[in-house]
Short mmCIF file of C-alpha atoms in Angstrom, two decimals:
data_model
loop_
_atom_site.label_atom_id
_atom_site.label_comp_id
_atom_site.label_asym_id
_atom_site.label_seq_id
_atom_site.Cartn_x
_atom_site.Cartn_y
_atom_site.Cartn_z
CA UNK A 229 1.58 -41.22 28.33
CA UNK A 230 -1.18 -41.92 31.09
CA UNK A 231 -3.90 -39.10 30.98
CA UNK A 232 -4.91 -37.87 33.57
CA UNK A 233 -9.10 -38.00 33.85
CA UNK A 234 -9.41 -37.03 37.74
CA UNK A 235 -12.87 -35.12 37.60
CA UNK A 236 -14.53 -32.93 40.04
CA UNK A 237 -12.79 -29.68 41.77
CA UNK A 238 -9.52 -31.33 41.84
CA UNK A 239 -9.23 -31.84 38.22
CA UNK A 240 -10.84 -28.71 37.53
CA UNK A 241 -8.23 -26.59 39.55
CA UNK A 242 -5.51 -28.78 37.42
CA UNK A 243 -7.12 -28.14 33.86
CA UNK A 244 -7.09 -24.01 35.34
CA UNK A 245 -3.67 -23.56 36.56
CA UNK A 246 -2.76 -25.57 32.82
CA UNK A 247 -4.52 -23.34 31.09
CA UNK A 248 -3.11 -20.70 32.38
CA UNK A 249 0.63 -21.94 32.03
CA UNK A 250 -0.11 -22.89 28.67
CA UNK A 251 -2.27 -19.47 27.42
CA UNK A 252 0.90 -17.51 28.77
CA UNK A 253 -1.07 -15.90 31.44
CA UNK A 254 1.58 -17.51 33.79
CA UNK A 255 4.91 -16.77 31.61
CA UNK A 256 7.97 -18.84 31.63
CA UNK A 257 9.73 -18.26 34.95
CA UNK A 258 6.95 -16.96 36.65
CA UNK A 259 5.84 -17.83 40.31
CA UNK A 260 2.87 -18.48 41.26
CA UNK A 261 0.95 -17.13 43.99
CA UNK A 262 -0.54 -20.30 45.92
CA UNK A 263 -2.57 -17.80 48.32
CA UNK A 264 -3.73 -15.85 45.06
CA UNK A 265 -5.05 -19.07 43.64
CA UNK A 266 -7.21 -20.19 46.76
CA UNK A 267 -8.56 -17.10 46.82
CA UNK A 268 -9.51 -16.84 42.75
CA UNK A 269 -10.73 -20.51 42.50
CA UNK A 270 -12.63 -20.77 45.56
CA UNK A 271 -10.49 -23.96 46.73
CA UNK A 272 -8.20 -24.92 49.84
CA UNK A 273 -4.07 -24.95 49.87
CA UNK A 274 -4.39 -28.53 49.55
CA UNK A 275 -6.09 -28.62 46.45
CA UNK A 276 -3.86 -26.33 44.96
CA UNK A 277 -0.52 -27.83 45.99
CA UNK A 278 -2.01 -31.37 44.78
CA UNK A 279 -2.90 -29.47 41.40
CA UNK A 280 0.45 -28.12 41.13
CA UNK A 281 2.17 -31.53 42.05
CA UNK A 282 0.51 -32.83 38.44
CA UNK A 283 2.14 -30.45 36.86
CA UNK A 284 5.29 -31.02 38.02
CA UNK A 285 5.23 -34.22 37.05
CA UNK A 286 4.18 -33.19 33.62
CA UNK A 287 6.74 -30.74 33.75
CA UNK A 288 4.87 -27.41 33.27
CA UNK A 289 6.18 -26.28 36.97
CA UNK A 290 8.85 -26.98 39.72
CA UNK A 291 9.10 -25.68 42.84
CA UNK A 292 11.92 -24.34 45.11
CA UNK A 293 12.95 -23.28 49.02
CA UNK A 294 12.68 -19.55 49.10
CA UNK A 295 11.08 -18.95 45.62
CA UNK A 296 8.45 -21.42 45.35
CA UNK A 297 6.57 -22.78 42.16
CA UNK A 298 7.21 -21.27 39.04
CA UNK A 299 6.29 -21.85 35.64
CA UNK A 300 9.47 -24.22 33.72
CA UNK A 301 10.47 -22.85 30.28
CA UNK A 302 8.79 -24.43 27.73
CA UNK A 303 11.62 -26.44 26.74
CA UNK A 304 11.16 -28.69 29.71
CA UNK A 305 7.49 -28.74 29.17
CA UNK A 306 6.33 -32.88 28.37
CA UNK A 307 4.47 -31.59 25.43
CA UNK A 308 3.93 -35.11 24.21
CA UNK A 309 1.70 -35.95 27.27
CA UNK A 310 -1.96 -36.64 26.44
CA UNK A 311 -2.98 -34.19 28.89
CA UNK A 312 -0.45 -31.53 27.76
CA UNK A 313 -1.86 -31.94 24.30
CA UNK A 314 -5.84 -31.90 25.21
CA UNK A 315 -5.12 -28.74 27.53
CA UNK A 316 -2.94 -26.83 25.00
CA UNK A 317 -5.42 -27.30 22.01
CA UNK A 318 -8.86 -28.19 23.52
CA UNK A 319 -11.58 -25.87 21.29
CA UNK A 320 -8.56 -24.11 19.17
CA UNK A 321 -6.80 -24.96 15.86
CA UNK A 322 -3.24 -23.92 16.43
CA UNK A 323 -1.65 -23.28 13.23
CA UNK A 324 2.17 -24.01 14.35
CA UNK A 325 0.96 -26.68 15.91
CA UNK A 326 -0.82 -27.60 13.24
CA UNK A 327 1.85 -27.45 10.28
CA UNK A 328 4.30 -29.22 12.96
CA UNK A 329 2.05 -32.22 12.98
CA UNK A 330 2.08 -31.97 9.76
CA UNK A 331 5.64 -32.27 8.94
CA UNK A 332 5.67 -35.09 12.21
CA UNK A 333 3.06 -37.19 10.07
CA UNK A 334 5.12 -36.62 6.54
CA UNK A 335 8.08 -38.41 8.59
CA UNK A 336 6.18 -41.35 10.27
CA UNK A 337 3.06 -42.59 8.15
CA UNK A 338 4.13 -43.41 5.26
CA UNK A 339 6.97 -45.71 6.38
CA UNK A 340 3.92 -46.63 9.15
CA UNK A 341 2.15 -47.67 6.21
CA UNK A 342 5.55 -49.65 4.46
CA UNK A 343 5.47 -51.59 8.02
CA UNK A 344 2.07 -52.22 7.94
CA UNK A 345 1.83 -53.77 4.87
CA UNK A 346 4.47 -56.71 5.91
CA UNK A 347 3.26 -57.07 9.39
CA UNK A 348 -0.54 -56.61 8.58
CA UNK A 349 -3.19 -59.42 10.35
CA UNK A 350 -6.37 -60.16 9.36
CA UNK A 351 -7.61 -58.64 12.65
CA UNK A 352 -5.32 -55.26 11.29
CA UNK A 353 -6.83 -55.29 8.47
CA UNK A 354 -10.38 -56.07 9.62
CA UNK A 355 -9.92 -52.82 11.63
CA UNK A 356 -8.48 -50.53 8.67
CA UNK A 357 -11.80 -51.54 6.50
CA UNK A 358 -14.19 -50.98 8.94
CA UNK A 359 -12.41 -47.55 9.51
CA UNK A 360 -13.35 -47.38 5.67
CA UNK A 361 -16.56 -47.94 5.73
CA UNK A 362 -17.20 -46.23 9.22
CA UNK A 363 -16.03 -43.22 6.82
CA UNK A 364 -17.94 -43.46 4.07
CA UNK A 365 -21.20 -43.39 6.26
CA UNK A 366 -19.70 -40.01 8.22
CA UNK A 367 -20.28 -38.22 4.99
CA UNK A 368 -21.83 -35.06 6.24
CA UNK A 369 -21.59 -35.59 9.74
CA UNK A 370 -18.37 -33.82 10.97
CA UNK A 371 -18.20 -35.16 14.43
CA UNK A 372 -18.14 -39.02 13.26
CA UNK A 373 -15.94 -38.13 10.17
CA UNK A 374 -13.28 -37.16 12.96
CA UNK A 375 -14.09 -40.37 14.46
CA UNK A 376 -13.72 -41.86 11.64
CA UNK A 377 -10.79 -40.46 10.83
CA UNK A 378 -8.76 -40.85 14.14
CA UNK A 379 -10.22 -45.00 13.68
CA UNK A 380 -8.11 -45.44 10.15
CA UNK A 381 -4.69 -43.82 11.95
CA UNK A 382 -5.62 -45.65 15.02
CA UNK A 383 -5.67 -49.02 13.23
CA UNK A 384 -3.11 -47.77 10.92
CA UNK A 385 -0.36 -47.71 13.83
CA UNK A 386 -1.92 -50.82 15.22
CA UNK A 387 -1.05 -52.64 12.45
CA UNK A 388 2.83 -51.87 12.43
CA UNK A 389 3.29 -53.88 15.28
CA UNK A 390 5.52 -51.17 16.63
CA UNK A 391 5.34 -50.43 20.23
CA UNK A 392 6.81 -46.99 19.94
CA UNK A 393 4.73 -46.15 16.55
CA UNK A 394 1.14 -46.96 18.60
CA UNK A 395 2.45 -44.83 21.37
CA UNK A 396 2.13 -41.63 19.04
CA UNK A 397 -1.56 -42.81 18.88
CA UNK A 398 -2.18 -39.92 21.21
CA UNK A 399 -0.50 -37.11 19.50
CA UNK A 400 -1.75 -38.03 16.10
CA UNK A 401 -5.20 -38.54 17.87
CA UNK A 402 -5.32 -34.82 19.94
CA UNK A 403 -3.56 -32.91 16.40
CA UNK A 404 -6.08 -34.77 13.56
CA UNK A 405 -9.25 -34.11 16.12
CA UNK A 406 -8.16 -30.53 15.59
CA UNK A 407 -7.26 -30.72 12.09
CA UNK A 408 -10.03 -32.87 11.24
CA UNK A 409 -12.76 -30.38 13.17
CA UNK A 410 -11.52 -27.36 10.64
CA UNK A 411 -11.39 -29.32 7.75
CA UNK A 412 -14.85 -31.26 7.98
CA UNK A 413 -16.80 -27.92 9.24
CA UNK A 414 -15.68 -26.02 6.24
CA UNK A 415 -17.76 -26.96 3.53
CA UNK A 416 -17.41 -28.06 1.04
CA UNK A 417 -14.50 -30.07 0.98
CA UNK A 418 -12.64 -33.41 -0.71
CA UNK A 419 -14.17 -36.80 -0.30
CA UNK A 420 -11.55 -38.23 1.70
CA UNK A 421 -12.32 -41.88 1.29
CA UNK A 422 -10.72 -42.75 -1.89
CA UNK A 423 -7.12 -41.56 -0.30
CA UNK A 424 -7.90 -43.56 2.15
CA UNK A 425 -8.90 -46.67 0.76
CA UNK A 426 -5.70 -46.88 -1.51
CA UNK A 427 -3.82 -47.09 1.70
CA UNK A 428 -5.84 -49.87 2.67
CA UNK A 429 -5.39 -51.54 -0.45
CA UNK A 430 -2.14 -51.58 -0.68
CA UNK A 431 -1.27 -52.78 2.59
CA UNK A 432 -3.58 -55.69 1.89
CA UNK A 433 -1.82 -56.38 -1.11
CA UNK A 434 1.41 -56.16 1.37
CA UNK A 435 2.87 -53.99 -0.75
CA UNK A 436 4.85 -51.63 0.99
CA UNK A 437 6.52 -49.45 -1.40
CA UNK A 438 2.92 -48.62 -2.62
CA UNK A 439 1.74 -48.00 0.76
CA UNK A 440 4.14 -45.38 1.82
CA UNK A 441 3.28 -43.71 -1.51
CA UNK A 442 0.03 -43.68 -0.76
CA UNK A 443 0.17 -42.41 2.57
CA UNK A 444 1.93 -39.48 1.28
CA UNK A 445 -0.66 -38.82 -1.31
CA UNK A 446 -3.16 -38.61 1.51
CA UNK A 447 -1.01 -36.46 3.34
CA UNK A 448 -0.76 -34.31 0.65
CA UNK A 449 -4.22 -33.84 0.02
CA UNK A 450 -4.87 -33.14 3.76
CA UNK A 451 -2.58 -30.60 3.98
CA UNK A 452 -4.32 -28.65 0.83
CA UNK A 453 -7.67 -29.57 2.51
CA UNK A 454 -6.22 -27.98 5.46
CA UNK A 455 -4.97 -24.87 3.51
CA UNK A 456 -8.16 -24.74 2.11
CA UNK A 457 -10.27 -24.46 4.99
CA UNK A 458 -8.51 -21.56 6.70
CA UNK A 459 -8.85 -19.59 3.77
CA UNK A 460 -12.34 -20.43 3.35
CA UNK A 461 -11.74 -21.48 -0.69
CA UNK A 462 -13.45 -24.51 -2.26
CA UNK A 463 -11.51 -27.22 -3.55
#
């Protein structure tokens, strides 16, 4: 999942055309109008037709003699690329989205956190406390108790020793920024620390049974924290 960072008009006339594919402004099966784009965006054929060759290979849009590019169904779309991801949440909170991750998380952390426990290092577990603690000094700052946050999964993954598991580190990391951003801006909310820590202490203790059920404690209190904060209700 290599992200793609190009800045300047290039990757500005990339993030656009996304946007657009993604918003539904450019519906599945559409074409799209090269000349049209030049014109809107201020920018040569070339940098269009490299924008849209990104995006084929993320597999938003194709191309073809005689009809030319058009937007894929979203079926084909490589919505686990870290760029897919950014684009199609960046500065939203997408509920489906949201409750999908949900369920995704339900299905992989806790037996994350069984695998952790028996394959835990020191270093793993060095960088699940310090997560911790890096949490417990975020209380009331929002931006570094997402950082925070993302830091505990982050190490949490790490520590299975799975090189498929710390692949998902970017979908867990684009859907909890957005989760986390709702939840810790809505005051007031749960201290999530304790949760936390008894996932940590249980896969120090290697015990993996406990771990998993831990994990889906936490999970289960950040789904009602999530609940909670779009209907604006206290805990």
């Amino acid at each position: 999942m290599n992200s793609y960072t190009r800045r300047g008009v290039h990757g500005q006339v990339v993030r656009e055309i996304a946007s657009r594919v993604l918003s539904g402004a450019y519906p599945e099966g559409a074409t799209i109008d090269v000349s049209t784009l030049e014109d809107e965006l201020g920018v040569s054929r070339t940098v269009v037709r490299e924008a849209l060759k990104v995006l084929t290979a993320k597999g938003l849009v194709d191309a073809r003699q005689k009809r030319g590019t058009y937007v894929l169904q979203r079926a084909r779309w490589n919505l686990l690329d870290a760029d897919v991801l950014a684009w199609q949440f960046a500065g939203r909170s997408d509920e489906s989205f949201l409750d999908q991750l949900h369920e995704m998380r339900a299905i992989v952390e806790p037996a994350g956190a069984g695998l952790a426990a028996g394959r835990r290092t020191p270093a793993d577990l060095a960088a699940i406390d310090a997560a911790v603690e890096q949490m417990v000094r975020a209380e009331g700052d929002p931006d570094a108790a997402v950082a925070a946050d993302l830091a505990f999964h982050r190490a949490l993954l790490a520590a299975t020793h799975n090189e498929l598991l710390t692949r998902m580190e970017m979908l867990l990391e684009t859907g909890l920024a957005s989760r986390d951003r709702l939840v810790h801006t809505t005051s007031p909310h749960d201290d999530p620390v304790p949760s936390h820590r008894a996932v940590a202490d249980a896969i120090r203790d290697g015990d993996a049974e406990r771990a998993a059920a831990a994990m889906s404690q936490l999970l289960d209190k950040a789904l009602a924290d999530l609940r909670r904060a779009r209907e604006g209700n206290p805990p």
